[in-house]
Coordinates of C-alpha atoms in Angstrom, one line a residue:
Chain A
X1 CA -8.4 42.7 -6.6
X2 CA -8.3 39.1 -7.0
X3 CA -7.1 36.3 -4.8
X4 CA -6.2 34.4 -7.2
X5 CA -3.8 36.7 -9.1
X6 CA -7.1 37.0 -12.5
X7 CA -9.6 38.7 -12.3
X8 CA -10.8 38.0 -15.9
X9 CA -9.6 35.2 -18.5
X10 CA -8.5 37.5 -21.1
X11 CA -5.2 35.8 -21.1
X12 CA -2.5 33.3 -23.5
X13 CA -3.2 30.4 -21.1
X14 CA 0.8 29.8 -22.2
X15 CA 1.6 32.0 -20.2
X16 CA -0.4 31.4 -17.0
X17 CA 1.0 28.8 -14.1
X18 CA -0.5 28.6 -10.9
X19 CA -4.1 29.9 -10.3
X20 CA -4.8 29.0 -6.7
X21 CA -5.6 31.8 -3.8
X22 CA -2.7 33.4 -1.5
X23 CA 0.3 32.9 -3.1
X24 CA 3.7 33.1 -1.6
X25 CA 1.9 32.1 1.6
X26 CA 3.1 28.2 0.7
X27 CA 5.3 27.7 3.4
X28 CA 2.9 29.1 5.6
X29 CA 0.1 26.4 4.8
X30 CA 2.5 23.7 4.6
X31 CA 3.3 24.7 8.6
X32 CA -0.6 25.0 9.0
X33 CA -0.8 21.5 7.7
X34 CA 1.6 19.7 9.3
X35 CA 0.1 20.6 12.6
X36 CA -3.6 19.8 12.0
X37 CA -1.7 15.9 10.8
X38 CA 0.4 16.1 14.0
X39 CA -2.3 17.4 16.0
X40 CA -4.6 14.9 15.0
X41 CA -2.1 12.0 16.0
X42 CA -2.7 13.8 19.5
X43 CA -5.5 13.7 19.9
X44 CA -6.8 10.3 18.4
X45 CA -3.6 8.4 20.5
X46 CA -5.5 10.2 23.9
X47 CA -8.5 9.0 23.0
X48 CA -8.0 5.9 22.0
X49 CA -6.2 5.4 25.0
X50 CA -9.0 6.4 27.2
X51 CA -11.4 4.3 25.2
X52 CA -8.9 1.0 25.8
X53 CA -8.9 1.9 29.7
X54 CA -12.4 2.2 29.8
X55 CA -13.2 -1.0 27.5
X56 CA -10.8 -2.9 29.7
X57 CA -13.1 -2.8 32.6
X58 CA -16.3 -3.2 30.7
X59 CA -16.6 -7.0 30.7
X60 CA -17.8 -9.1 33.0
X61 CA -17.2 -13.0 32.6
X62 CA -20.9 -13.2 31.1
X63 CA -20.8 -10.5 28.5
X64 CA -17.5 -11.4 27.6
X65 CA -18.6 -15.7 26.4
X66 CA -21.3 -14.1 24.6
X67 CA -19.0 -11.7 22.5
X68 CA -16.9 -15.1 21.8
X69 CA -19.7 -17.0 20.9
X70 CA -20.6 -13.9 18.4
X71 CA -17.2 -15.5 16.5
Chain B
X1 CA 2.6 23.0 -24.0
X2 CA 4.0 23.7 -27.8
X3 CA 2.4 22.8 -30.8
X4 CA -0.9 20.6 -31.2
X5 CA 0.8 17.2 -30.9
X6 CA 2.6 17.8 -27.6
X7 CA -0.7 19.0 -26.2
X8 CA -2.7 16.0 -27.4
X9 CA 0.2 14.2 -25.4
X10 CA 0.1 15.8 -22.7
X11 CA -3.8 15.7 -22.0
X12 CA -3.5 12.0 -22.6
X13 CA -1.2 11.5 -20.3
X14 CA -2.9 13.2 -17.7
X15 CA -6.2 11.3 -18.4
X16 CA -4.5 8.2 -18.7
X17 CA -2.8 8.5 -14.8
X18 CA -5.7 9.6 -13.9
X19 CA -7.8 6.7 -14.7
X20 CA -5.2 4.4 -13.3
X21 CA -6.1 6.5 -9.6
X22 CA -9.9 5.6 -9.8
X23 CA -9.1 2.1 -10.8
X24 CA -6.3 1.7 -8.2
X25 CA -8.9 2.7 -5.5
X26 CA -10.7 -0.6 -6.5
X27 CA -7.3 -2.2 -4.6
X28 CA -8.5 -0.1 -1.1
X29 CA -11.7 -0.8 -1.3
X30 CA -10.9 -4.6 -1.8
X31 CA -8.5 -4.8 0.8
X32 CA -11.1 -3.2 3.4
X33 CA -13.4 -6.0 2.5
X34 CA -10.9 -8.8 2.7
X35 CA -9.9 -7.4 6.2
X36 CA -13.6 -7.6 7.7
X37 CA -14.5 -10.7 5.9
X38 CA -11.3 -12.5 7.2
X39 CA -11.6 -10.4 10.8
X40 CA -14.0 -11.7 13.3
X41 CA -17.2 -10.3 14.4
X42 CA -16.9 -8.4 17.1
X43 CA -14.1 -6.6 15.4
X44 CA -15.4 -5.4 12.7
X45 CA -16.0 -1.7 13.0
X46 CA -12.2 -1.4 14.1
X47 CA -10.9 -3.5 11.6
X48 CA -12.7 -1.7 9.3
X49 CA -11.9 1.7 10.5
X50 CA -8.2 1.4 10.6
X51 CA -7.8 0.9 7.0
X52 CA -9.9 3.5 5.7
X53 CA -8.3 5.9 7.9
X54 CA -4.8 5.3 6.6
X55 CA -6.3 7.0 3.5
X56 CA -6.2 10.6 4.7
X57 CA -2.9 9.9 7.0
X58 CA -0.3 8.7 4.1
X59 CA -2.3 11.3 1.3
X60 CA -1.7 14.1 3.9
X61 CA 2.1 13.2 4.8
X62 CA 2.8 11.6 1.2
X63 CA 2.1 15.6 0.0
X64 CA 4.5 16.9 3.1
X65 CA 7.2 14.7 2.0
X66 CA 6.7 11.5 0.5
X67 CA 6.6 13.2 -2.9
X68 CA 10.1 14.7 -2.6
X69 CA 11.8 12.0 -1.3
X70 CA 11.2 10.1 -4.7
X71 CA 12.4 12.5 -6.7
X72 CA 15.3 14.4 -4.3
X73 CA 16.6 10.3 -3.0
X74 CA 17.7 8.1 -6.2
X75 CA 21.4 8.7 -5.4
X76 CA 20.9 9.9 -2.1
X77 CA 23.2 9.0 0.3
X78 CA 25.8 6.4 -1.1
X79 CA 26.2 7.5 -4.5
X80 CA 25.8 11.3 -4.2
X81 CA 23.7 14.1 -2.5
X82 CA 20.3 15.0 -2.6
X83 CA 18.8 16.1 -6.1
X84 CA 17.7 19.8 -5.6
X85 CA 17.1 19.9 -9.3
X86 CA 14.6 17.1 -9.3
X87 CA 13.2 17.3 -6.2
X88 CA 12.7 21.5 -5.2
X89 CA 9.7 21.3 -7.9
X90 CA 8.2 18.4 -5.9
X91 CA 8.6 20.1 -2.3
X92 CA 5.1 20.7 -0.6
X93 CA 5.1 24.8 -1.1
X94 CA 6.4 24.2 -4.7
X95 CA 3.5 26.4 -7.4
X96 CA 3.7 22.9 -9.4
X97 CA 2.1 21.4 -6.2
X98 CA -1.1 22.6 -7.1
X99 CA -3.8 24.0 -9.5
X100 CA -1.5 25.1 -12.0
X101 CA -2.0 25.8 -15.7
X102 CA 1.6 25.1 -16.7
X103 CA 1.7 21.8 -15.0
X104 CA -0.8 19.1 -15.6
X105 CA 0.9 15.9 -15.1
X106 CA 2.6 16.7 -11.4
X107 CA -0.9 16.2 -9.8
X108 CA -2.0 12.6 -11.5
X109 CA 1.3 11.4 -11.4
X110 CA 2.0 12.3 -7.8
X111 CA -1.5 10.6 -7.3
X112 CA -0.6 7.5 -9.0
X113 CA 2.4 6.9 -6.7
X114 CA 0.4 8.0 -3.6
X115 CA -2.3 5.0 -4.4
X116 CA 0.7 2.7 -3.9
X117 CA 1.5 4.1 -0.6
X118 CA -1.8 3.2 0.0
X119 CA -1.5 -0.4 -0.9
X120 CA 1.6 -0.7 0.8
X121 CA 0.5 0.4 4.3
X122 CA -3.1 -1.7 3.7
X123 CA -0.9 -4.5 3.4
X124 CA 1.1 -4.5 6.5
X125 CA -2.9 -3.0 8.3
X126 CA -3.9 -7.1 7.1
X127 CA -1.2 -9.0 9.0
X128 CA -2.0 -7.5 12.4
X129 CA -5.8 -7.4 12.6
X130 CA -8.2 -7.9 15.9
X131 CA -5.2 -7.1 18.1
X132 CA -3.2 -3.4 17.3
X133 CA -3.9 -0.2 18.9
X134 CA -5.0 2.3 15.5
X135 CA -2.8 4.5 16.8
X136 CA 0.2 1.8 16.3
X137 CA -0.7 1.1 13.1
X138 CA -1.4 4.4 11.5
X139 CA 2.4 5.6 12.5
X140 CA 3.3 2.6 10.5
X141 CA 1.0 3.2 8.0
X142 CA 2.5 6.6 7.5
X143 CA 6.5 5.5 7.7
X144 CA 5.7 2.4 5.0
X145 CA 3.5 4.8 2.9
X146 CA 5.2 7.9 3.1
X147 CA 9.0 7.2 3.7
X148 CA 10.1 3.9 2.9
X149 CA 8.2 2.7 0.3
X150 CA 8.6 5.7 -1.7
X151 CA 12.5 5.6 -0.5
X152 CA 12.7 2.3 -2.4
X153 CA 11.1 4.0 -5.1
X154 CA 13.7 6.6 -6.1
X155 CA 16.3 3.8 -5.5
X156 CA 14.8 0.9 -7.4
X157 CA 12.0 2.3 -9.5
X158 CA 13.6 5.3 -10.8
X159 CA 14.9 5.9 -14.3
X160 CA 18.2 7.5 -12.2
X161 CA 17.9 5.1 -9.2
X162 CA 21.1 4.2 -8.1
X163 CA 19.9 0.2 -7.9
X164 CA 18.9 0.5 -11.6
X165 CA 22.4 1.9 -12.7
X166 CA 24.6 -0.3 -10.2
X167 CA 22.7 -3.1 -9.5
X168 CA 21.0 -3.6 -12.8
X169 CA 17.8 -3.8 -10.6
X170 CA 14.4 -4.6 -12.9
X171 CA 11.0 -4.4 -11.1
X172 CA 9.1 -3.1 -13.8
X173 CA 5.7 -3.8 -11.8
X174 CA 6.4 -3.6 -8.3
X175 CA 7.5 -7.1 -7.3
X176 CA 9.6 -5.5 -4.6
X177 CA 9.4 -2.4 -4.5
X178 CA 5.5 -2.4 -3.1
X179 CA 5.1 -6.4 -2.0
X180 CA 8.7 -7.4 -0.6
X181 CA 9.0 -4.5 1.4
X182 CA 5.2 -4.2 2.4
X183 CA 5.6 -7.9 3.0
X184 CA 9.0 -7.8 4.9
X185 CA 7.5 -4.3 6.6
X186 CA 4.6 -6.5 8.1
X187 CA 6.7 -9.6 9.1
X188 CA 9.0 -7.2 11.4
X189 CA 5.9 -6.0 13.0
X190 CA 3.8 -8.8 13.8
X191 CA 7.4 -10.5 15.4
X192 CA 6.9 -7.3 18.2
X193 CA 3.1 -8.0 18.0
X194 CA 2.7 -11.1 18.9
X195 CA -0.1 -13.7 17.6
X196 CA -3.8 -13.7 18.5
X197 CA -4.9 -15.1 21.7
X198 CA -5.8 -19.0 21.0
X199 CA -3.5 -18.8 17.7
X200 CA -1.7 -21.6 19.5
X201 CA -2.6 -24.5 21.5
X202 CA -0.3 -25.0 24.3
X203 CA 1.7 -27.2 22.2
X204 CA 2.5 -24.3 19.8
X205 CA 0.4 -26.2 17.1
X206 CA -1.3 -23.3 14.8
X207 CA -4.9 -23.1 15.1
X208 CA -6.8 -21.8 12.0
X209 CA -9.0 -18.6 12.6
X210 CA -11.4 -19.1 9.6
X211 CA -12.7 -16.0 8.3
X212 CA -16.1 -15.3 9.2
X213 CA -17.4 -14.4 5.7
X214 CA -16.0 -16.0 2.6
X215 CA -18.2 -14.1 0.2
X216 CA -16.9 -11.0 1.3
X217 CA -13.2 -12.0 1.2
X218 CA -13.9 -13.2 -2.3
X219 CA -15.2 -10.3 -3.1
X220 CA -12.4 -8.1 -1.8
X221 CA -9.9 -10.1 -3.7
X222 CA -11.3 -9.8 -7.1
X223 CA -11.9 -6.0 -6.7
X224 CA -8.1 -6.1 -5.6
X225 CA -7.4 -8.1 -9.1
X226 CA -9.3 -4.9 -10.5
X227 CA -7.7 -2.3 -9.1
X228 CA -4.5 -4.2 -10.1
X229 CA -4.8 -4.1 -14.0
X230 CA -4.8 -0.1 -13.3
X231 CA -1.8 -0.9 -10.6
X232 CA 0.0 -2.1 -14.5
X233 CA -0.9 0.2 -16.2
X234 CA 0.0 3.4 -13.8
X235 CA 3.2 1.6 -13.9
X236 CA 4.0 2.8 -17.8
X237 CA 4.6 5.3 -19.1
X238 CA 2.3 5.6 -21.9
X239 CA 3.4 7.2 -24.6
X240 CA 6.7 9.0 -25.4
X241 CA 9.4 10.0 -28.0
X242 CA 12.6 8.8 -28.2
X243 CA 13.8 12.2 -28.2
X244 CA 11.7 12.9 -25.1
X245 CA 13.8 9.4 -23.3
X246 CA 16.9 11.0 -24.5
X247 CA 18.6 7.2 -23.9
X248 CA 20.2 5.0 -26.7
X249 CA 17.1 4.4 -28.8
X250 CA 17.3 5.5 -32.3
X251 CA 14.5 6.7 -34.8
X252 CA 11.1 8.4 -34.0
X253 CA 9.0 5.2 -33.6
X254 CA 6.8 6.6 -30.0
X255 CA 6.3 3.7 -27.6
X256 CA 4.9 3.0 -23.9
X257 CA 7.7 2.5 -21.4
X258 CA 8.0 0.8 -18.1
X259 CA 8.7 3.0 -15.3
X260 CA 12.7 2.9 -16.2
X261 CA 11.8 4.7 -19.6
X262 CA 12.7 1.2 -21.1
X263 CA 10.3 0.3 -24.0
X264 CA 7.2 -2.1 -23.5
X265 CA 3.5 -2.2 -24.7
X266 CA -0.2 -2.3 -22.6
X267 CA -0.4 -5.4 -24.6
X268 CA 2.5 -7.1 -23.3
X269 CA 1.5 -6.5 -20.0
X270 CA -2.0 -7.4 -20.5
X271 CA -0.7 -11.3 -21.6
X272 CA 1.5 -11.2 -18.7
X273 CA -0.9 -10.1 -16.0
X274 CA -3.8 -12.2 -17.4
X275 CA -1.2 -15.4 -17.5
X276 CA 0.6 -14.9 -14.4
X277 CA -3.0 -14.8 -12.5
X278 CA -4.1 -18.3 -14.0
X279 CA -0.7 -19.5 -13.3
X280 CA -1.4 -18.6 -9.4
X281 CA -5.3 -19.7 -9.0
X282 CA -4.1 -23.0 -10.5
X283 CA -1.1 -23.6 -8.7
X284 CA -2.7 -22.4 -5.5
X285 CA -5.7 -24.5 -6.0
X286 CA -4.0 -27.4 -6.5
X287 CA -1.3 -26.9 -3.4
X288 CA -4.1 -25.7 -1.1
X289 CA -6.2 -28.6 -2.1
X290 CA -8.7 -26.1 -3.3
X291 CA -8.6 -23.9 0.3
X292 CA -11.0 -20.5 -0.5
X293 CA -8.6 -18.5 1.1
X294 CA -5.4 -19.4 -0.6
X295 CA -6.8 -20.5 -3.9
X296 CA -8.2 -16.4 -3.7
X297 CA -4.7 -15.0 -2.9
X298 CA -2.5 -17.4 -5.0
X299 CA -3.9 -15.8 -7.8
X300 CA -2.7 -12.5 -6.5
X301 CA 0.3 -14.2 -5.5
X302 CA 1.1 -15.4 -8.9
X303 CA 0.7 -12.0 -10.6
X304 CA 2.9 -10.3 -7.7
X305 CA 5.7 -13.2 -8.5
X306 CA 5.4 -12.5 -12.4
X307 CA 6.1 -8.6 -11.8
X308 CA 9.1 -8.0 -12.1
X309 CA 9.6 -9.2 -15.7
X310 CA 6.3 -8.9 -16.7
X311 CA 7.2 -6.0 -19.4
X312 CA 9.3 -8.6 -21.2
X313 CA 7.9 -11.9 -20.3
X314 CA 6.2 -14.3 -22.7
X315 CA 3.1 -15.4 -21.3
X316 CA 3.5 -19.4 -20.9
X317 CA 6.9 -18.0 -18.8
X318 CA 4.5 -15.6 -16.6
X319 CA 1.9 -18.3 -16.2
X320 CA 4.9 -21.1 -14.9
X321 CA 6.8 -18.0 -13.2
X322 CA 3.3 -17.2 -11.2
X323 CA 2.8 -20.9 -10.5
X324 CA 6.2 -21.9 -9.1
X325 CA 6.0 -18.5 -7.0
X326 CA 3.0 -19.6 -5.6
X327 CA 4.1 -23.5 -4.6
X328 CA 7.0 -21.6 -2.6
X329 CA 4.7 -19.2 -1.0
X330 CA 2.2 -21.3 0.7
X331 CA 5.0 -23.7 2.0
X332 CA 6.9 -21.1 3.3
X333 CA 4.2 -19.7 4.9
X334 CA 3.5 -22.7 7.0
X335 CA 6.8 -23.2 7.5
X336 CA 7.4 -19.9 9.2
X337 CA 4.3 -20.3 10.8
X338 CA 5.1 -23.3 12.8
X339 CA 9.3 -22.7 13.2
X340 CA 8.4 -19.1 14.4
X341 CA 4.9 -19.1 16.1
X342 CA 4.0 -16.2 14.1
X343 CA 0.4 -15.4 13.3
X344 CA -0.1 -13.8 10.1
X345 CA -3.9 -12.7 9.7
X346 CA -4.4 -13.0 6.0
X347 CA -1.0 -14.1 4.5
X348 CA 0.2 -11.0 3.9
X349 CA 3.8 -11.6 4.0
X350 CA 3.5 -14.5 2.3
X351 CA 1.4 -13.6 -0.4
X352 CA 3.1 -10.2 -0.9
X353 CA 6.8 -10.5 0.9
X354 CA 8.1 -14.0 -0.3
X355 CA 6.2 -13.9 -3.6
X356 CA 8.0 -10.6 -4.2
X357 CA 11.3 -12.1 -3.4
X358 CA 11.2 -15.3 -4.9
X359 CA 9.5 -13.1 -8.3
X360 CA 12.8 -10.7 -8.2
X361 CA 15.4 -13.7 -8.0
X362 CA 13.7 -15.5 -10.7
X363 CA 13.3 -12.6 -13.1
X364 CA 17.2 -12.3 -12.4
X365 CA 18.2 -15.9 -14.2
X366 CA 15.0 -15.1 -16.3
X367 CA 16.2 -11.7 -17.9
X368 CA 20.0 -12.1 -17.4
X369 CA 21.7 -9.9 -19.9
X370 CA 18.4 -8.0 -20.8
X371 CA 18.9 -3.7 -20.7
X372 CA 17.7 -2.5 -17.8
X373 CA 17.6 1.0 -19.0
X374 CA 17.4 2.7 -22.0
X375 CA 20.7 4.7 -20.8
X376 CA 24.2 4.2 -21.5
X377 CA 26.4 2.7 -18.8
X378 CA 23.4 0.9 -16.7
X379 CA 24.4 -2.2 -15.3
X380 CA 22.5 -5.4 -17.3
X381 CA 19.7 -7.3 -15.2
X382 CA 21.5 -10.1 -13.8
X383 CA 20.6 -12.7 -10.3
X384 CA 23.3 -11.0 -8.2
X385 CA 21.8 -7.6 -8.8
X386 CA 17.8 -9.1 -8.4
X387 CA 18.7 -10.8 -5.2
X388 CA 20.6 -8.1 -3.9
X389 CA 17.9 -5.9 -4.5
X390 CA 15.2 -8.3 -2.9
X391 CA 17.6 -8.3 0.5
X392 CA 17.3 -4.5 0.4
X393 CA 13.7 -4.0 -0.3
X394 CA 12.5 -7.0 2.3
X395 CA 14.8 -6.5 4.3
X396 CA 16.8 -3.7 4.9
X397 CA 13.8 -1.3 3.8
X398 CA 11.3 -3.6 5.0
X399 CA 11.8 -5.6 7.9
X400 CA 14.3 -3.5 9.9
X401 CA 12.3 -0.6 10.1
X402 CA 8.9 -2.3 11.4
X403 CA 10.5 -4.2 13.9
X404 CA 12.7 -1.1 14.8
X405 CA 9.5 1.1 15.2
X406 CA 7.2 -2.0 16.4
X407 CA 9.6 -2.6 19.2
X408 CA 9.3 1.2 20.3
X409 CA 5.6 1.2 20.8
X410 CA 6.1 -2.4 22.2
X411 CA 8.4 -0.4 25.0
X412 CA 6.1 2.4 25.5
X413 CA 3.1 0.1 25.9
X414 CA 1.6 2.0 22.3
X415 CA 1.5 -1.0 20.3
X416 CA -1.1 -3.9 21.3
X417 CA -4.5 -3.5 23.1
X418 CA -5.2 -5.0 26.2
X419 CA -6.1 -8.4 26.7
X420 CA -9.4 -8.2 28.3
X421 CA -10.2 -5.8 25.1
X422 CA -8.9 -8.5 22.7
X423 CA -11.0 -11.2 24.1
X424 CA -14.5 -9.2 24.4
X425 CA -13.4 -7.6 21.0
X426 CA -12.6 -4.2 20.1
X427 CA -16.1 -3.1 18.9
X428 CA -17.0 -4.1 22.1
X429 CA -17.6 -0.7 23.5
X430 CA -19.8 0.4 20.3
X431 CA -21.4 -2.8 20.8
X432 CA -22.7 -1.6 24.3
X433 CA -23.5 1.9 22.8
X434 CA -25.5 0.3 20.0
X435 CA -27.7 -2.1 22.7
X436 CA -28.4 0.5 24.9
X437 CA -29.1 3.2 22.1
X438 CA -31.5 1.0 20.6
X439 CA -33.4 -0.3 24.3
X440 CA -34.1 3.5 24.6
X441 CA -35.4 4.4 21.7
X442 CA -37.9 1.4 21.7
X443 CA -38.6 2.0 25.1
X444 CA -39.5 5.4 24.0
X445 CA -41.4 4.4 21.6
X446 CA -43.9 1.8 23.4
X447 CA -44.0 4.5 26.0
X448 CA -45.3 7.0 23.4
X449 CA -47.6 4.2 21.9
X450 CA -48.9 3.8 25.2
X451 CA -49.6 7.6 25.7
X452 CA -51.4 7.8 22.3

């Protein structure tokens, strides 16, 4: 058994195409994939907009001239 | 892969596109410095941060989709349907979309197109520094990258684009189809944006926000210069039979092509490239009274101008062609700047949008007549078809869509950070974390000195 679809090399490499694990479960890892990139969207727009909300409120007149003054 | 020569072809070829990838990373990593050098301090980690992480957003969604729209859209949807033929073996389940012994060019060349995406999205990620929300931008980053960019592509950078066979569009190095629409792309987002507080004096007079490290913009740009020579060359095709164009050309004399499978050389290029990059730094230094910033990105300018001829260009006409570009360029940019109050961090629709426009319509007078395909019944290269072309890839493709999606976020309050955040500076935060992080551990420290 092989994941793969080899278990050895003692093949015509003209005759070999794809060589990665679990095939016929493309579609499946496609779906897979599209939700960890979605997902991630998620979660970074929450975040971010926590961090905003926060950093909004963080300033006061003092520590705020010296950030300008850092250019 | 039959018979020793098609073999030793084919290995080439994918070493060749290959290198072209690591050397078109030199682009990224220059952009990323230009952006921090020309950002301001206290924006640095953010600035910094949102470009690199457009890296794994338009790879990721570039394999979901992008991919298959440039080979499934170059007739798609005015002048027929979607190619199933050319694009099924390009879909994101496809066996060719991966380790494959029977397929070695899908992955180099599918990673040669995807370093563009890159570029395209880093250049709209310039214009709108020290005052997006990352989240904004990514999205953009992702629909320039991964969708419209690439939609372009298979339009006007396609041997079977429909712009190629209609139009008689020629953009053998990407004057519009990465720089005018990456250029018109930013322009529609920044007019939703907004400038950068103190921009403008009261008046509306510009202000200049010098960059707060020159060295490291300098820097940035010549890696950008670097990562552009393998920008050419991934451009080409490098080697390749007439029989294997199957076109009009007779004999068995092998040659390079440009991307339309029209016949060029590296060494053509090379001139034109080399020419068109002295034609900008001069021109630019001379317009810009020797300004660091503009003298830096005319040169870039002048190459980006040259583009779209540069597979058939002599040199003295890329040099001139890169020049001229770049006079128009920096006017125009002040010009917009004042008529239009728009602030533009680091001249990225001038330097990439106009110069890509004004390169298109002048390679239309400048090749008028020329093939611009090796194919029977392709339209000739002609200034109706170029400036046509430039109107769809600024700003049909460009413009419309950035404003469009700009002025979404805008509505759902997703696209600018607050104002209090904008004036302390968006590291701000970190900045905190860092101050304290660093009192406690040297308190901790004395206090363990003290115990000793």
């Amino acid at each position: 058994m092989s994941t793969i679809g080899y278990e050895n090399w003692a093949v015509d490499l003209a005759n070999v195409g794809a060589v990665y694990p679990f095939q016929g479960w493309e579609v499946l890892m496609v779906i897979i994939g599209v939700l960890f990139w979605l997902g991630w969207h998620r979660i970074q727009y929450v975040r971010e907009s926590e961090h905003l909300e926060k950093a909004r409120k963080m300033g006061d007149k003092e520590r705020v001239e010296k950030a300008l003054d850092r250019y | 892969m039959d018979g020793n020569l098609n073999a030793l072809t084919t290995v080439f070829t994918e070493f060749y596109y290959w290198v072209t990838v690591v050397f078109m990373f030199l682009i990224h990593v220059g952009f990323c410095m230009y952006e921090v050098g020309a950002s301001r301090r206290r924006n640095h980690m953010h600035t910094l941060m949102k470009n690199v992480m457009l890296i794994p957003l338009v790879t990721v969604t570039f394999f979901f989709f992008g991919w298959w729209i440039y080979w499934a859209f170059p007739s798609f949807p005015f002048f027929g349907g979607l190619n199933s033929e050319m694009g099924d073996p390009n879909l994101p389940w496809s066996p060719t979309m991966g380790t494959n012994l029977g397929d070695r060019i899908t992955g180099v060349f599918w990673a040669a197109f995807l370093l563009f995406s890159w570029t395209a999205a880093s250049i709209v990620s310039g214009s709108v520094i020290e005052r997006i929300r990352s989240s904004a931008l990514w999205l953009h980053a992702v629909m320039i990258g991964s969708v419209w960019w690439i939609i372009d592509a298979a339009w006007g950078w396609h041997y079977a684009g429909w712009m190629v066979e209609k139009l008689g569009y020629h953009d053998a190095y990407a004057s519009g189809v990465i720089h005018a629409i990456a250029g018109g792309y930013a322009l529609g987002v920044i007019m939703v944006l907004g400038p950068r507080i103190g921009k403008f004096a009261p008046d509306g007079t510009p202000r200049d926000i010098p960059p707060h490290n020159p060295w490291m913009l300098a820097i940035g740009i010549f890696l950008i210069y670097t990562g552009f020579w393998g920008f050419y060359a991934a451009c080409n095709v490098p080697i390749i039979s007439p029989e294997g164009i199957g076109g009009q050309i007779t004999g068995v004399t092998w040659t390079a092509t440009n991307i339309y499978l029209a016949p060029t050389t590296l060494s053509a290029i090379t001139f034109n490239f080399l020419m068109s990059l002295s034609g900008g730094l001069m021109a630019a230094y001379i317009v810009s009274k020797g300004d660091v910033f503009w003298t830096f990105s005319g040169g870039l300018a002048g190459i980006i101008t040259a583009s779209a001829g540069n597979d058939l260009y002599h040199p003295i006409q890329a040099m001139l062609i890169g020049a001229v570009g770049v006079v128009i360029v920096y006017n125009l940019h002040y010009w917009v700047e004042r008529r239009f109050k728009l602030d533009d961090a680091v001249g990225a629709v001038a330097v990439h949008g106009y110069a890509g426009v004004v390169g298109l319509i002048i390679s239309g007078f400048v090749l008028w007549g020329a093939p611009s395909s090796p194919f029977e019944g392709y339209a000739a290269i002609n200034p109706i078809g170029q400036t046509v072309g430039a109107v769809i890839m600024f700003f049909v493709l460009g413009f419309l869509p950035g404003w469009g999606l700009a002025k979404l976020q805008s509505m759902a309050g997703a696209l600018r950070i607050p104002e209090e955040v904008e004036l302390q500076g968006l590291d701000y935060a970190e900045h905190h974390a860092y101050e304290e992080a660093k009192a406690e551990v040297t308190a901790a420290n004395k206090a363990y000195l003290a115990a000793r």
